[in-house]
PDB file of C-alpha atoms in Angstrom:
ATOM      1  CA  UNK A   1      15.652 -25.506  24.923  1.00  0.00           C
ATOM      2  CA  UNK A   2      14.707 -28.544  26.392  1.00  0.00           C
ATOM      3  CA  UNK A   3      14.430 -27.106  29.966  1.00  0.00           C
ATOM      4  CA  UNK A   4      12.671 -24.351  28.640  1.00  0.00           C
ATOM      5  CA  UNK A   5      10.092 -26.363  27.248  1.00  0.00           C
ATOM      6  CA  UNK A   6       9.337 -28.437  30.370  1.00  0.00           C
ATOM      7  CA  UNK A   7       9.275 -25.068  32.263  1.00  0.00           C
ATOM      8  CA  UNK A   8       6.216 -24.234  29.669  1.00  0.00           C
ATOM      9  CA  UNK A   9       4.192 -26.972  30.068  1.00  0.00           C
ATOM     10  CA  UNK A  10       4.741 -27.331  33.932  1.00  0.00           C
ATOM     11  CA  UNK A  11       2.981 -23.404  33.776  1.00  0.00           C
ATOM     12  CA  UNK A  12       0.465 -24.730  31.652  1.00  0.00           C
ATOM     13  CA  UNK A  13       0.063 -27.885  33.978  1.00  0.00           C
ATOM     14  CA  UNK A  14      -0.326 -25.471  37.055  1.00  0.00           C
ATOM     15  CA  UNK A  15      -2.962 -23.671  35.226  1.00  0.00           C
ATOM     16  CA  UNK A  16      -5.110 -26.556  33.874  1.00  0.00           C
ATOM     17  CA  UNK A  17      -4.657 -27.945  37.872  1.00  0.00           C
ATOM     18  CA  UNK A  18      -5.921 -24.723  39.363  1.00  0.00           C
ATOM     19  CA  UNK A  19      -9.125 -25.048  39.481  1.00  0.00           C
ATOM     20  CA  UNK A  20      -9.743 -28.543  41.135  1.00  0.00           C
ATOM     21  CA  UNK A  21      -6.846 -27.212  43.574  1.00  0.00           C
ATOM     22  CA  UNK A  22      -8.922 -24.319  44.409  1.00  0.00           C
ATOM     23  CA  UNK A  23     -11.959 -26.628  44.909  1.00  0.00           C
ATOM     24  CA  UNK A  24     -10.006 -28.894  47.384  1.00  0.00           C
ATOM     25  CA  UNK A  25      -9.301 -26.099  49.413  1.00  0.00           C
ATOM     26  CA  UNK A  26      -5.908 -26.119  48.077  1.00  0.00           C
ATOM     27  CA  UNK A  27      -5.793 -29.595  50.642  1.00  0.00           C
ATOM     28  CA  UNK A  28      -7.398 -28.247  52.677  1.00  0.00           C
ATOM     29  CA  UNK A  29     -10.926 -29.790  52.111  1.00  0.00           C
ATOM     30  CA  UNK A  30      -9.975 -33.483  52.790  1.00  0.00           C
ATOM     31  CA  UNK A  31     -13.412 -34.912  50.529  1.00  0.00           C
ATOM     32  CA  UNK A  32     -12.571 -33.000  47.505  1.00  0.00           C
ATOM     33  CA  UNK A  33      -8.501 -32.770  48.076  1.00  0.00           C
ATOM     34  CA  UNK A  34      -9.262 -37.143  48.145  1.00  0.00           C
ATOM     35  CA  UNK A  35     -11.574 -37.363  44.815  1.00  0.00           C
ATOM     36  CA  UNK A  36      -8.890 -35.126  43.005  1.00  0.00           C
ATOM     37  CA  UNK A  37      -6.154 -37.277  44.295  1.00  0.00           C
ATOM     38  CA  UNK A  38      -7.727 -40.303  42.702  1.00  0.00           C
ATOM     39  CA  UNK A  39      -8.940 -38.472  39.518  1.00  0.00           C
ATOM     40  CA  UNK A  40      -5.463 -37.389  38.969  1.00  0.00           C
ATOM     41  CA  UNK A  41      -4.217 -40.923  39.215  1.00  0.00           C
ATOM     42  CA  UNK A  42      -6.192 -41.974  36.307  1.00  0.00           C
ATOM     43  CA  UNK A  43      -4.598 -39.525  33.853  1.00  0.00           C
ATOM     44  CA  UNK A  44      -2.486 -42.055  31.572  1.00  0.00           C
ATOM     45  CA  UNK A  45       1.053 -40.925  30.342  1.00  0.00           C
ATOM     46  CA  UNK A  46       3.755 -37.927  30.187  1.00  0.00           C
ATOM     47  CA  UNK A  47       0.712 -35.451  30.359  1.00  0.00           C
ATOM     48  CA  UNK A  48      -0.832 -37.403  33.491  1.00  0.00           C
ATOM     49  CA  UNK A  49       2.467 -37.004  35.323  1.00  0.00           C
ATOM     50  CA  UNK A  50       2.749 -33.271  34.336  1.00  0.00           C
ATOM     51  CA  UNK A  51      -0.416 -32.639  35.645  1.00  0.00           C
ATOM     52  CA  UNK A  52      -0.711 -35.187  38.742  1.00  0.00           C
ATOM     53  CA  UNK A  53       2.885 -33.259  40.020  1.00  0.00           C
ATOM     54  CA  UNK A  54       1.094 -29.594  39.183  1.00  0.00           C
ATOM     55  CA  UNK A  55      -1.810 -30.465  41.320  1.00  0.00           C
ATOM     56  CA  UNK A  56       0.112 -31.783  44.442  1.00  0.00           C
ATOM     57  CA  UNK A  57       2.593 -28.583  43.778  1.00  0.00           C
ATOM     58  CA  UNK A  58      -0.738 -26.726  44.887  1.00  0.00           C
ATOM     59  CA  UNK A  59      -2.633 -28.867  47.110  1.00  0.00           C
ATOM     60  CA  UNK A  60       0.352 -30.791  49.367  1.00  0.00           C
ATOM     61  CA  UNK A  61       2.478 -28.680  51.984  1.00  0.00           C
ATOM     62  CA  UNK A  62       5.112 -29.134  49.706  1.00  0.00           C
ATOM     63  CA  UNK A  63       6.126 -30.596  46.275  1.00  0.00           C
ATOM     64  CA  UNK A  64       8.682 -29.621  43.651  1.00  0.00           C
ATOM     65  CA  UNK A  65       7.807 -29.374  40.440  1.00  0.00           C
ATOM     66  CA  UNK A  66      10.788 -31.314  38.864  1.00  0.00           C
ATOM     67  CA  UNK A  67       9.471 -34.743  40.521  1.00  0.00           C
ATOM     68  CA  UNK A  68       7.598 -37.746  39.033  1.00  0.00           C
ATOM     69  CA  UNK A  69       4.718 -39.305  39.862  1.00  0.00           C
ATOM     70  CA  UNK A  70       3.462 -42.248  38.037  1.00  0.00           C
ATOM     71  CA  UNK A  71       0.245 -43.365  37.092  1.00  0.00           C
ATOM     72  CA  UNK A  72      -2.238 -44.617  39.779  1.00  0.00           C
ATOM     73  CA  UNK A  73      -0.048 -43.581  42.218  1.00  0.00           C
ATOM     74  CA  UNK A  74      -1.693 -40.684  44.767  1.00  0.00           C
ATOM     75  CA  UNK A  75      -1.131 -38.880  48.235  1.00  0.00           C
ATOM     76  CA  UNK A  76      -4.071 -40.067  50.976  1.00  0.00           C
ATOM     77  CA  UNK A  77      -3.011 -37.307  52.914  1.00  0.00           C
ATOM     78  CA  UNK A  78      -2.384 -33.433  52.149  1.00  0.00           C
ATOM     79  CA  UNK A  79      -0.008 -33.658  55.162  1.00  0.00           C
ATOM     80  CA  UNK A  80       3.236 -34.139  53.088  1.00  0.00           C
ATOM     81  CA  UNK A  81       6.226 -33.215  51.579  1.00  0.00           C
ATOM     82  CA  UNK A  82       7.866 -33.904  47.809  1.00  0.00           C
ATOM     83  CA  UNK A  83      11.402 -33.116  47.606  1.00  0.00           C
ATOM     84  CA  UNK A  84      13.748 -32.115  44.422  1.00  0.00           C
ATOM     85  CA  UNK A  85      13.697 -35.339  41.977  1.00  0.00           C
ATOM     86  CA  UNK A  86      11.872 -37.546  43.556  1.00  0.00           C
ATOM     87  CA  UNK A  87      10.572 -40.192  41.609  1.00  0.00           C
ATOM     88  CA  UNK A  88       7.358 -42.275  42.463  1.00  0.00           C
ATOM     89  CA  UNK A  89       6.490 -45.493  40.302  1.00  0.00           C
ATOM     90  CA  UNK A  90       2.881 -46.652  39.347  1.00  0.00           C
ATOM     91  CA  UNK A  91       0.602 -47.278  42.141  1.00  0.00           C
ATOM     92  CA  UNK A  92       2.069 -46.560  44.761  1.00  0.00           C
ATOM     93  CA  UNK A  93       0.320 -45.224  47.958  1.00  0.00           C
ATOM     94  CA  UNK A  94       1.206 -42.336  50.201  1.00  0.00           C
ATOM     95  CA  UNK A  95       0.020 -41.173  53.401  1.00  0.00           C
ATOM     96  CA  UNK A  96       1.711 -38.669  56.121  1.00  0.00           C
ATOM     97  CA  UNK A  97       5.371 -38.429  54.691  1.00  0.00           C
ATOM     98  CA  UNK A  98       8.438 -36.433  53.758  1.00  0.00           C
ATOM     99  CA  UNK A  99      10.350 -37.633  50.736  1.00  0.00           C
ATOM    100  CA  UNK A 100      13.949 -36.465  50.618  1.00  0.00           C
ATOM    101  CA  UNK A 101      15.909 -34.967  47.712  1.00  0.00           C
ATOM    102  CA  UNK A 102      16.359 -37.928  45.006  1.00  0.00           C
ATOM    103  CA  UNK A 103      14.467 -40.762  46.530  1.00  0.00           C
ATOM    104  CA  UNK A 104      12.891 -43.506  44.435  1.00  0.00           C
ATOM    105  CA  UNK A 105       9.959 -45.889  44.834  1.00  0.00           C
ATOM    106  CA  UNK A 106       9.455 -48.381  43.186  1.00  0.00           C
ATOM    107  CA  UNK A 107       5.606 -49.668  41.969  1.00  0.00           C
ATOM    108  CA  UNK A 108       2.995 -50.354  44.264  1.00  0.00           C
ATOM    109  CA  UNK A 109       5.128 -48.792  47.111  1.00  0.00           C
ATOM    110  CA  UNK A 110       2.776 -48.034  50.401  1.00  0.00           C
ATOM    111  CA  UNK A 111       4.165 -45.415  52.887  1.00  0.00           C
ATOM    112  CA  UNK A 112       1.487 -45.063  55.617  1.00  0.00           C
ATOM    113  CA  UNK A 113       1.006 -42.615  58.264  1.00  0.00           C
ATOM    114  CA  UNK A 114       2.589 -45.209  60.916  1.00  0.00           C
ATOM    115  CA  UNK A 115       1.579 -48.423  62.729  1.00  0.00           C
ATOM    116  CA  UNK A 116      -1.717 -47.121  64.611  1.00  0.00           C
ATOM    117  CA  UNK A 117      -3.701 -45.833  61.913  1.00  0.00           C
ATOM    118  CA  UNK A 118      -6.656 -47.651  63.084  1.00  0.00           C
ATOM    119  CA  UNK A 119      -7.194 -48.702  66.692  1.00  0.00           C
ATOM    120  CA  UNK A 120      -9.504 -51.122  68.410  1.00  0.00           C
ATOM    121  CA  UNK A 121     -12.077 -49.764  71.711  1.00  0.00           C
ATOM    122  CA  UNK A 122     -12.955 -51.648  74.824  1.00  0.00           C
ATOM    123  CA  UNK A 123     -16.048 -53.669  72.549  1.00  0.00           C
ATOM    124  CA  UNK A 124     -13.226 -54.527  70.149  1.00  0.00           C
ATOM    125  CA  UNK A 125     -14.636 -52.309  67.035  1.00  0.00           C
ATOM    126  CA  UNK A 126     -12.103 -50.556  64.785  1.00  0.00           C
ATOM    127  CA  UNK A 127     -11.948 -46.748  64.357  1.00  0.00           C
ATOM    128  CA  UNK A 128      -9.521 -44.141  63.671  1.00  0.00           C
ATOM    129  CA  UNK A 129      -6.261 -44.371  65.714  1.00  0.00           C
ATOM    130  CA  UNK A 130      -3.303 -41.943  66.020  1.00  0.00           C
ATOM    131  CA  UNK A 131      -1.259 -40.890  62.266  1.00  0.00           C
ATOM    132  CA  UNK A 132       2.388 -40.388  62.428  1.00  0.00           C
ATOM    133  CA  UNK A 133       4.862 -38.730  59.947  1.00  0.00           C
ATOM    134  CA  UNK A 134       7.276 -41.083  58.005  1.00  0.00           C
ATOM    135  CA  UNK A 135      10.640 -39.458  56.886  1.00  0.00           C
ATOM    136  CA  UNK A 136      12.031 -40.858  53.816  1.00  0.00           C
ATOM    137  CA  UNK A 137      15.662 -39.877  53.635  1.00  0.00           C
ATOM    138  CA  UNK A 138      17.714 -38.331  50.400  1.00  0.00           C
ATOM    139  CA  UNK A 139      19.146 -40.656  47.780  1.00  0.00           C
ATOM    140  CA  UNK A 140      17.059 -43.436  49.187  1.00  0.00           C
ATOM    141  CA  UNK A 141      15.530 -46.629  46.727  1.00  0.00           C
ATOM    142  CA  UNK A 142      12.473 -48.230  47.995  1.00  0.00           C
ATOM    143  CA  UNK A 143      11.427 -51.518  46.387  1.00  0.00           C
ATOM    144  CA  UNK A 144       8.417 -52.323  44.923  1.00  0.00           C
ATOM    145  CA  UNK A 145       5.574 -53.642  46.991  1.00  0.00           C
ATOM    146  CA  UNK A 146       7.541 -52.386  49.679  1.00  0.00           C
ATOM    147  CA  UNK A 147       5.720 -51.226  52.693  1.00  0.00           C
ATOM    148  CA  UNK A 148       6.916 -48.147  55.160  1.00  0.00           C
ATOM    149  CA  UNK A 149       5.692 -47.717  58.073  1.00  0.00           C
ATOM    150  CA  UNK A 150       8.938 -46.311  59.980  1.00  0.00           C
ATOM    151  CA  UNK A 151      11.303 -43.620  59.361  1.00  0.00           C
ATOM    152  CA  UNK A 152      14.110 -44.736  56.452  1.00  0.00           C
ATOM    153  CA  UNK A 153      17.670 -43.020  57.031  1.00  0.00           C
ATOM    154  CA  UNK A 154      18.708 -41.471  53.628  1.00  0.00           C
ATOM    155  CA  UNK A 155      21.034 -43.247  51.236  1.00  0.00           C
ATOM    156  CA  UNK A 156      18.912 -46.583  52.202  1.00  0.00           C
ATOM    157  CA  UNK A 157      17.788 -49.061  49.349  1.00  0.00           C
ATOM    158  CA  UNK A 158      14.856 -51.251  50.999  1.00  0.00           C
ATOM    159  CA  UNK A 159      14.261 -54.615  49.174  1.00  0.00           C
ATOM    160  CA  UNK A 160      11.332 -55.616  47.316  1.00  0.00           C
ATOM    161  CA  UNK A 161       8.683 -56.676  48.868  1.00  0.00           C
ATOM    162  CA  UNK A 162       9.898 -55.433  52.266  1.00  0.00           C
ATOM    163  CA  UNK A 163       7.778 -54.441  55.431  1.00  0.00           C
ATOM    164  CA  UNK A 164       9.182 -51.252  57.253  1.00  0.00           C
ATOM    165  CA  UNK A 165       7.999 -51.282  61.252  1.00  0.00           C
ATOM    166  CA  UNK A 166      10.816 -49.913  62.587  1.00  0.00           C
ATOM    167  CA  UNK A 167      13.369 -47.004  61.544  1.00  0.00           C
ATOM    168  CA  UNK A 168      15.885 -48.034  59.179  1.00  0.00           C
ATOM    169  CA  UNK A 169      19.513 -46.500  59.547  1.00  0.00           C
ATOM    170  CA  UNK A 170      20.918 -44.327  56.822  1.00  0.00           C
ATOM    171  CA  UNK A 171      23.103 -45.719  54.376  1.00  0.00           C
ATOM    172  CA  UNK A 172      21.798 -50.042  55.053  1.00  0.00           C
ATOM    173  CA  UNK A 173      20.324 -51.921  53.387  1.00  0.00           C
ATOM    174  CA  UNK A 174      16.800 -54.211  54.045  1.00  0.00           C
ATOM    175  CA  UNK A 175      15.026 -56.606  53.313  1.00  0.00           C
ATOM    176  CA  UNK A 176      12.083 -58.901  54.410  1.00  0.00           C
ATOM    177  CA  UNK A 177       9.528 -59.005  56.684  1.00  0.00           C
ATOM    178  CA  UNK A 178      10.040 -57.927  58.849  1.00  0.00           C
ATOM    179  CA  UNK A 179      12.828 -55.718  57.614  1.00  0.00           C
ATOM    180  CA  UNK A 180      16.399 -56.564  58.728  1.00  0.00           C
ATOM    181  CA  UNK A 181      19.643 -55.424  58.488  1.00  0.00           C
ATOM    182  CA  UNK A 182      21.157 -57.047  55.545  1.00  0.00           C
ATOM    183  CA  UNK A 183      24.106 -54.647  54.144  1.00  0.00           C
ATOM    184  CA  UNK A 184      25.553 -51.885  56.795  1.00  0.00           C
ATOM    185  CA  UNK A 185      26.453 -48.773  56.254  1.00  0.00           C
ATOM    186  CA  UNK A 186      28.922 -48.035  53.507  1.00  0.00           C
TER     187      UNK A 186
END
């Protein structure tokens, strides 16, 4: 029964989310697929998570309708994938990535599209610089505050407060900043 009913509302969700997907170009349209995003992020409760996972079911290249996604958290880029039971804490922000099968975050997780997001020119002015994937692994837990800005092998728990700049092997365990090493594989 209790599957059934979760089935229900996740139909309803997808309806209720279909038009603002349709006006973001289902992603497509990166203005409107952004102000969505952020709307979505402001829906408090059970009913905000229903609905925030309904409109990234329709607007990311992929996202399973079974995951969570907690409030003020949101996807800065269309350009990634949601996994089977995934679960995403409050705040947290996510750019270019791939979450794997079971993966947690922790709140006010960052996962951005790599290390060169923003570049500097000959005069030394900022301006848009080169966006990379970031594959999050299966059964990984991420911290909160953590930040990822390298690939993290599944079955890896990064620490709290950790900063990610370069892959982390499946199965460790890391902490600090930068990350290191502190528990090998099991």
């Amino acid at each position: 029964m209790r599957t059934a009913t979760k089935s229900v509302i996740r139909v309803l969700c997808l309806l209720l989310m279909l038009p603002t997907a349709a006006l973001s170009g289902f992603g497509r349209i990166e203005i409107a697929y952004t102000f969505f995003a952020h709307a979505c992020a402001l829906i408090p409760g059970i009913v905000g998570g229903y609905l925030r996972t309904a409109y990234y079911a329709m607007t990311l290249r992929s996202c399973k309708m079974d995951c969570q996604i907690g409030f003020g958290s949101y996807f800065s880029q269309a350009q990634a994938t949601v996994a089977s039971e995934v679960g995403i804490g409050a705040y947290c922000v996510i750019g270019r990535a791939n979450l794997g099968e079971r993966c947690l975050l922790g709140s006010c997780v960052q996962i951005l599209s790599g290390h060169h997001q923003h570049v500097r020119d000959a005069s030394g002015r900022l301006g848009p610089g080169q966006l990379t994937e970031i594959n999050v692994g299966a059964d990984c837990w991420i911290g909160a505050s953590a930040i990822i800005m390298a690939d993290v092998g599944s079955g890896a728990t990064i620490a709290a407060g950790t900063v990610v700049g370069a892959p982390v092997p499946a199965g460790t365990t890391a902490a600090g900043n930068p990350a290191r090493i502190v528990r090998g594989s099991r």
